Amino acid sequence: MANVTFIGLGNMGSPMASNLLKAGHTLTVFDLAQPAVDALVKEGAKSASSVQEAAADADYIITMLPAGQHVETVYLGDSGLLASVSAKTLVIDSSTIAPETARKVAEAAVAAGVDFLDAPVSGGVGGAKAGTLTFICGGEESAYNQGKPILEAMGKNIFHAGPHGSGQIAKICNNMLLAILMSGTSEALALGVKNGLDPAVLSEIMKQSSGGNWALNVYNPWPGVMDGVPASREYEGGFLVNLMNKDLGLAMDNAVKNHAPVPMGALARNLFTLHAGQGNGGLDFSSIQRFYHQE
Ligand code: NAD
């Protein structure tokens, strides 16, 4: 069993850290939010009073932070974790951030003499709790092989996408597709209901037909159709509209840099931006259903 440090105990990080404890690892945690730290300490983790204290003497450091600027703050500079990390440590960032930021942090890690993986996840809060996340890793093959057993305590599918930054590229492609699928699913359901169809019946038909997709099959956006999803609890929890907007922004920036046309992604980005501007940024992203149909 390993000494693991976990930094960033939010919606995703807390259940992921919890699964590392359940797997028998020795866990040290750090977050700016004390209640999140206290909850993990109750489960058996040790708490650190700074990023640098958390980083010292770990076999693995895993970070799960909101966005690129938080990752740069935690990793870089005189008080960043790379300033106090020991050479045996494998550092893994599971936040969703720009591939360029992941590469910048990777270069700093290599300069500090440690291996780094960008390893963003898919599977949401449900997957984080169940330990069934998909990890999409970018970095050296040797670092991937070293990190895989630890990631398996939190996830079911552990992919190696390519060199540093590749995990983030695959992740933003996936989330752009997810935004398109969620908008399209919401649009189709609203059209059917406007024609008098029962949303549960229509969902079942489309699930067994060629319109079936992840948003419809396991994350139905229509309230009351599916138990245990955000749509059935007023779109609370889950994956926030603001975070989806961040990811769509990363996809748009990347598309511009690479001269890649993304008309469907751009439309989805505009829909979610409008939705966030109407006060829905703190709701789950399946609340895009309300753009098409107000309950
Ligand atoms: P969150 O906002 O719930 O949690 C982030 C945590 O980081 C918070 O507890 C915050 O206090 C902490 N933090 C911020 N700055 C810090 C610092 N300088 N030092 C220590 N702690 C700091 O976010 P989340 O929903 O857990 O998402 C985390 C990442 O995972 C994001 O990049 C997101 O895009 C990605 N993601 C989220 C989901 C989801 O369903 N929520 C799914 C896949 C990927």
Coordinates of C-alpha atoms and ligand atoms in Angstrom, one line a residue:
M1 CA 0.0 0.0 0.0
A2 CA 1.2 3.5 -0.8
N3 CA 1.5 7.0 0.8
V4 CA -1.0 9.0 -1.3
T5 CA -1.6 12.8 -1.0
F6 CA -4.9 14.2 -2.4
I7 CA -5.4 17.9 -3.0
G8 CA -8.8 19.3 -4.0
L9 CA -11.7 17.6 -2.1
G10 CA -14.7 19.0 -4.0
N11 CA -17.7 17.1 -5.6
M12 CA -15.3 14.7 -7.3
G13 CA -12.2 14.8 -5.1
S14 CA -13.9 13.8 -1.9
P15 CA -15.4 10.5 -3.1
M16 CA -12.2 9.7 -5.0
A17 CA -10.1 10.3 -1.9
S18 CA -12.5 8.2 0.1
N19 CA -12.0 5.2 -2.3
L20 CA -8.2 5.5 -1.8
L21 CA -8.8 5.0 1.9
K22 CA -11.1 2.1 1.3
A23 CA -8.4 0.5 -0.8
G24 CA -6.1 0.6 2.2
H25 CA -3.7 3.4 1.2
T26 CA -2.3 5.9 3.7
L27 CA -3.9 9.2 2.7
T28 CA -2.9 12.8 3.4
V29 CA -5.4 15.5 2.3
F30 CA -5.3 19.2 1.6
D31 CA -8.1 21.7 0.6
L32 CA -8.9 25.3 1.2
A33 CA -12.3 24.3 2.5
Q34 CA -12.0 23.0 6.0
P35 CA -15.3 21.0 6.2
A36 CA -14.1 18.9 3.2
V37 CA -10.8 18.1 5.0
D38 CA -12.6 17.3 8.3
A39 CA -14.9 14.8 6.6
L40 CA -11.9 12.9 5.2
V41 CA -10.1 13.0 8.5
K42 CA -13.1 11.4 10.1
E43 CA -12.7 8.6 7.5
G44 CA -9.1 8.1 8.5
A45 CA -7.0 10.5 6.4
K46 CA -4.3 12.8 7.8
S47 CA -4.6 16.5 7.1
A48 CA -1.8 18.8 6.0
S49 CA -1.7 22.5 6.7
S50 CA -0.2 23.5 3.3
V51 CA 0.4 22.2 -0.2
Q52 CA 4.1 21.8 0.5
E53 CA 3.5 19.8 3.8
A54 CA 1.0 17.7 1.8
A55 CA 3.5 17.1 -0.9
A56 CA 6.4 16.0 1.3
D57 CA 7.2 12.2 1.3
A58 CA 4.3 11.0 -0.9
D59 CA 4.6 8.1 -3.3
Y60 CA 1.7 9.6 -5.3
I61 CA 0.2 13.1 -5.3
I62 CA -3.3 13.4 -7.0
T63 CA -4.9 16.8 -7.6
M64 CA -8.5 17.5 -8.5
L65 CA -9.0 21.2 -8.8
P66 CA -11.5 23.4 -10.6
A67 CA -9.5 25.0 -13.5
G68 CA -6.1 25.7 -14.9
Q69 CA -5.3 28.7 -12.7
H70 CA -5.9 26.6 -9.6
V71 CA -3.6 23.9 -10.9
E72 CA -0.8 26.5 -11.7
T73 CA -1.2 28.0 -8.2
V74 CA -1.0 24.6 -6.5
Y75 CA 2.0 23.3 -8.6
L76 CA 4.2 26.2 -9.6
G77 CA 6.2 28.9 -7.8
D78 CA 8.1 29.0 -4.5
S79 CA 5.1 27.7 -2.5
G80 CA 3.9 25.2 -5.1
L81 CA 4.1 21.5 -4.6
L82 CA 6.8 20.9 -7.2
A83 CA 9.1 23.0 -4.9
S84 CA 9.0 20.4 -2.2
V85 CA 8.2 17.1 -3.9
S86 CA 10.6 14.2 -3.5
A87 CA 12.1 12.3 -6.5
K88 CA 10.2 9.1 -5.9
T89 CA 6.8 10.8 -6.3
L90 CA 4.5 10.3 -9.2
V91 CA 2.3 13.4 -9.6
I92 CA -1.1 13.0 -11.2
D93 CA -3.5 15.9 -12.1
S94 CA -7.1 14.8 -12.7
S95 CA -8.6 18.3 -13.1
T96 CA -9.9 19.2 -16.6
I97 CA -7.6 22.0 -17.9
A98 CA -6.1 23.2 -21.2
P99 CA -3.6 20.8 -22.8
E100 CA -1.1 23.7 -22.8
T101 CA -1.4 24.2 -19.1
A102 CA -1.0 20.4 -18.5
R103 CA 2.2 20.5 -20.7
K104 CA 3.5 23.6 -18.8
V105 CA 3.1 21.8 -15.5
A106 CA 4.6 18.6 -16.9
E107 CA 7.7 20.5 -18.0
A108 CA 8.0 22.0 -14.5
A109 CA 7.6 18.5 -13.0
V110 CA 10.3 17.1 -15.3
A111 CA 12.6 20.0 -14.3
A112 CA 11.9 19.2 -10.6
G113 CA 12.9 15.6 -11.3
V114 CA 9.5 13.9 -11.0
D115 CA 7.1 12.1 -13.4
F116 CA 3.8 13.7 -14.2
L117 CA 0.5 12.4 -15.7
D118 CA -2.4 14.5 -16.9
A119 CA -5.3 12.2 -16.0
P120 CA -8.7 13.9 -16.4
V121 CA -11.7 11.8 -15.7
S122 CA -15.1 10.9 -17.1
G123 CA -18.0 9.4 -15.2
G124 CA -19.2 12.3 -13.0
V125 CA -19.9 12.3 -9.3
G126 CA -21.8 9.0 -9.5
G127 CA -18.7 7.4 -11.0
A128 CA -16.4 9.0 -8.4
K129 CA -18.5 7.5 -5.6
A130 CA -18.8 4.1 -7.2
G131 CA -15.1 4.0 -8.1
T132 CA -16.0 3.4 -11.7
L133 CA -14.4 6.6 -13.3
T134 CA -12.6 6.5 -16.6
F135 CA -9.1 8.0 -16.4
I136 CA -7.6 9.4 -19.6
C137 CA -3.8 9.7 -19.1
G138 CA -1.2 11.7 -20.9
G139 CA 2.5 11.2 -20.2
E140 CA 5.3 8.7 -20.4
E141 CA 4.3 5.0 -20.7
S142 CA 6.4 4.2 -17.6
A143 CA 4.5 6.8 -15.6
Y144 CA 1.2 5.4 -16.9
N145 CA 2.2 1.9 -15.8
Q146 CA 3.3 3.2 -12.4
G147 CA 0.0 5.2 -11.9
K148 CA -2.4 2.6 -13.1
P149 CA -2.7 0.5 -9.9
I150 CA -3.5 3.7 -7.8
L151 CA -6.0 4.9 -10.4
E152 CA -7.7 1.5 -10.3
A153 CA -8.8 2.2 -6.7
M154 CA -10.9 5.0 -8.1
G155 CA -11.7 3.9 -11.6
K156 CA -12.7 1.1 -13.9
N157 CA -11.1 2.1 -17.3
I158 CA -7.6 3.6 -17.3
F159 CA -6.5 4.7 -20.8
H160 CA -3.2 6.0 -22.1
A161 CA -4.0 8.6 -24.7
G162 CA -0.4 9.6 -25.6
P163 CA 2.3 12.1 -24.4
H164 CA 1.8 14.9 -21.9
G165 CA -1.4 16.9 -22.6
S166 CA -3.1 14.0 -24.6
G167 CA -5.4 13.1 -21.7
Q168 CA -6.7 16.7 -21.7
I169 CA -7.2 16.7 -25.5
A170 CA -9.3 13.4 -25.3
K171 CA -11.2 14.8 -22.4
I172 CA -12.3 18.1 -24.1
C173 CA -13.3 16.2 -27.2
N174 CA -15.4 13.9 -25.1
N175 CA -17.1 16.8 -23.2
M176 CA -17.8 18.7 -26.3
L177 CA -19.6 15.6 -27.6
L178 CA -21.4 15.2 -24.3
A179 CA -22.7 18.9 -24.5
I180 CA -24.0 18.3 -28.0
L181 CA -25.7 15.0 -27.0
M182 CA -27.3 16.5 -23.9
S183 CA -28.6 19.5 -25.9
G184 CA -29.9 17.3 -28.7
T185 CA -31.5 14.9 -26.2
S186 CA -33.3 17.7 -24.4
E187 CA -34.4 19.2 -27.7
A188 CA -35.9 15.9 -28.9
L189 CA -37.7 15.2 -25.6
A190 CA -39.2 18.7 -25.6
L191 CA -40.4 18.3 -29.2
G192 CA -42.1 15.0 -28.3
V193 CA -43.8 16.4 -25.2
K194 CA -45.1 19.4 -27.2
N195 CA -46.8 16.8 -29.4
G196 CA -48.4 15.2 -26.3
L197 CA -46.0 12.3 -25.8
D198 CA -45.1 11.0 -22.4
P199 CA -41.4 11.8 -21.9
A200 CA -40.8 8.4 -20.2
V201 CA -42.4 6.5 -23.0
L202 CA -40.5 8.6 -25.6
S203 CA -37.2 8.1 -23.8
E204 CA -37.7 4.3 -23.7
I205 CA -38.5 4.3 -27.5
M206 CA -35.4 6.4 -28.4
K207 CA -33.2 4.3 -26.0
Q208 CA -34.1 1.2 -28.0
S209 CA -33.8 3.1 -31.3
S210 CA -31.0 4.8 -33.2
G211 CA -31.2 8.0 -31.0
G212 CA -29.9 6.1 -27.9
N213 CA -26.9 7.8 -26.3
W214 CA -25.3 8.3 -22.8
A215 CA -27.3 11.5 -22.0
L216 CA -30.6 9.7 -22.7
N217 CA -29.7 6.2 -21.5
V218 CA -28.1 7.0 -18.1
Y219 CA -28.6 10.7 -17.4
N220 CA -32.1 11.5 -18.6
P221 CA -32.6 15.3 -18.4
W222 CA -36.4 15.2 -18.1
P223 CA -37.5 15.5 -14.5
G224 CA -39.0 12.4 -13.0
V225 CA -38.1 10.0 -15.9
M226 CA -35.1 8.4 -14.2
D227 CA -34.3 7.9 -10.5
G228 CA -31.0 9.1 -9.0
V229 CA -30.1 11.6 -11.7
P230 CA -29.9 15.4 -11.2
A231 CA -33.1 16.0 -13.2
S232 CA -35.0 14.2 -10.5
R233 CA -33.7 16.5 -7.7
E234 CA -34.1 20.0 -9.3
Y235 CA -30.8 19.6 -11.1
E236 CA -28.8 19.9 -7.9
G237 CA -25.3 18.3 -7.6
G238 CA -23.7 16.5 -10.6
F239 CA -21.7 18.4 -13.2
L240 CA -22.2 22.1 -13.1
V241 CA -23.2 24.2 -16.1
N242 CA -20.3 26.5 -15.2
L243 CA -17.8 23.6 -15.4
M244 CA -19.3 22.4 -18.7
N245 CA -18.9 26.0 -20.0
K246 CA -15.3 26.0 -19.0
D247 CA -14.7 22.7 -20.9
L248 CA -16.5 24.0 -24.0
G249 CA -14.3 27.1 -23.8
L250 CA -11.2 24.8 -23.7
A251 CA -12.6 23.0 -26.8
M252 CA -13.2 26.2 -28.7
D253 CA -9.8 27.6 -27.9
N254 CA -8.2 24.4 -29.0
A255 CA -10.3 24.3 -32.2
V256 CA -9.1 27.9 -33.1
K257 CA -5.5 27.0 -32.5
N258 CA -5.7 23.8 -34.7
H259 CA -8.0 25.3 -37.4
A260 CA -10.6 22.6 -36.6
P261 CA -14.2 23.5 -37.5
V262 CA -16.5 22.7 -34.6
P263 CA -20.0 24.1 -35.6
M264 CA -21.9 21.7 -33.4
G265 CA -19.6 22.4 -30.4
A266 CA -19.9 26.1 -31.0
L267 CA -23.7 25.9 -31.0
A268 CA -23.7 23.9 -27.8
R269 CA -21.2 26.3 -26.2
N270 CA -23.6 29.2 -27.0
L271 CA -26.6 27.3 -25.6
F272 CA -24.8 26.6 -22.3
T273 CA -23.4 30.2 -22.2
L274 CA -26.9 31.6 -22.6
H275 CA -28.2 29.1 -20.0
A276 CA -25.5 30.1 -17.5
G277 CA -26.3 33.8 -18.1
Q278 CA -29.9 33.1 -17.1
G279 CA -28.8 32.1 -13.6
N280 CA -28.3 28.4 -14.1
G281 CA -24.5 28.2 -13.8
G282 CA -24.7 26.4 -10.4
L283 CA -27.1 23.7 -11.7
D284 CA -26.2 20.3 -13.3
F285 CA -25.7 20.6 -17.0
S286 CA -28.7 18.4 -17.8
S287 CA -30.8 21.5 -16.7
I288 CA -30.3 22.6 -20.4
Q289 CA -33.7 20.8 -20.6
R290 CA -35.2 24.0 -19.1
F291 CA -34.0 26.0 -22.1
Y292 CA -36.4 24.0 -24.2
H293 CA -39.2 23.4 -21.7
Q294 CA -40.1 25.2 -18.5
E295 CA -41.8 22.9 -16.0
Ligands
NAD1 P1 -15.3 21.5 -7.1 O1 -15.4 22.9 -7.3 O2 -16.5 20.8 -6.4 O3 -14.0 21.1 -6.2 C1 -12.8 21.7 -6.3 C2 -12.1 21.7 -5.0 O4 -10.8 22.3 -5.2 C3 -12.8 22.6 -3.9 O5 -13.0 21.8 -2.7 C4 -11.8 23.7 -3.7 O6 -11.9 24.2 -2.3 C5 -10.5 23.1 -4.0 N1 -9.5 24.1 -4.3 C6 -9.5 25.1 -5.1 N2 -8.3 25.8 -5.1 C7 -7.5 25.2 -4.3 C8 -6.2 25.4 -3.8 N3 -5.5 26.4 -4.3 N4 -5.7 24.5 -2.9 C9 -6.4 23.5 -2.4 N5 -7.7 23.2 -2.8 C10 -8.2 24.1 -3.7 O7 -15.0 20.8 -8.5 P2 -15.3 19.3 -9.0 O8 -16.7 19.2 -9.5 O9 -14.8 18.4 -7.9 O10 -14.4 19.2 -10.3 C11 -13.0 19.2 -10.2 C12 -12.4 19.0 -11.6 O11 -12.9 17.8 -12.2 C13 -12.8 20.1 -12.6 O12 -11.7 20.4 -13.4 C14 -13.9 19.5 -13.4 O13 -14.1 20.1 -14.7 C15 -13.6 18.1 -13.4 N6 -14.7 17.1 -13.6 C16 -15.8 17.3 -12.8 C17 -16.9 16.4 -13.0 C18 -18.2 16.5 -12.2 O14 -19.1 15.8 -12.5 N7 -18.2 17.4 -11.2 C19 -16.7 15.3 -13.9 C20 -15.5 15.1 -14.6 C21 -14.5 16.1 -14.4

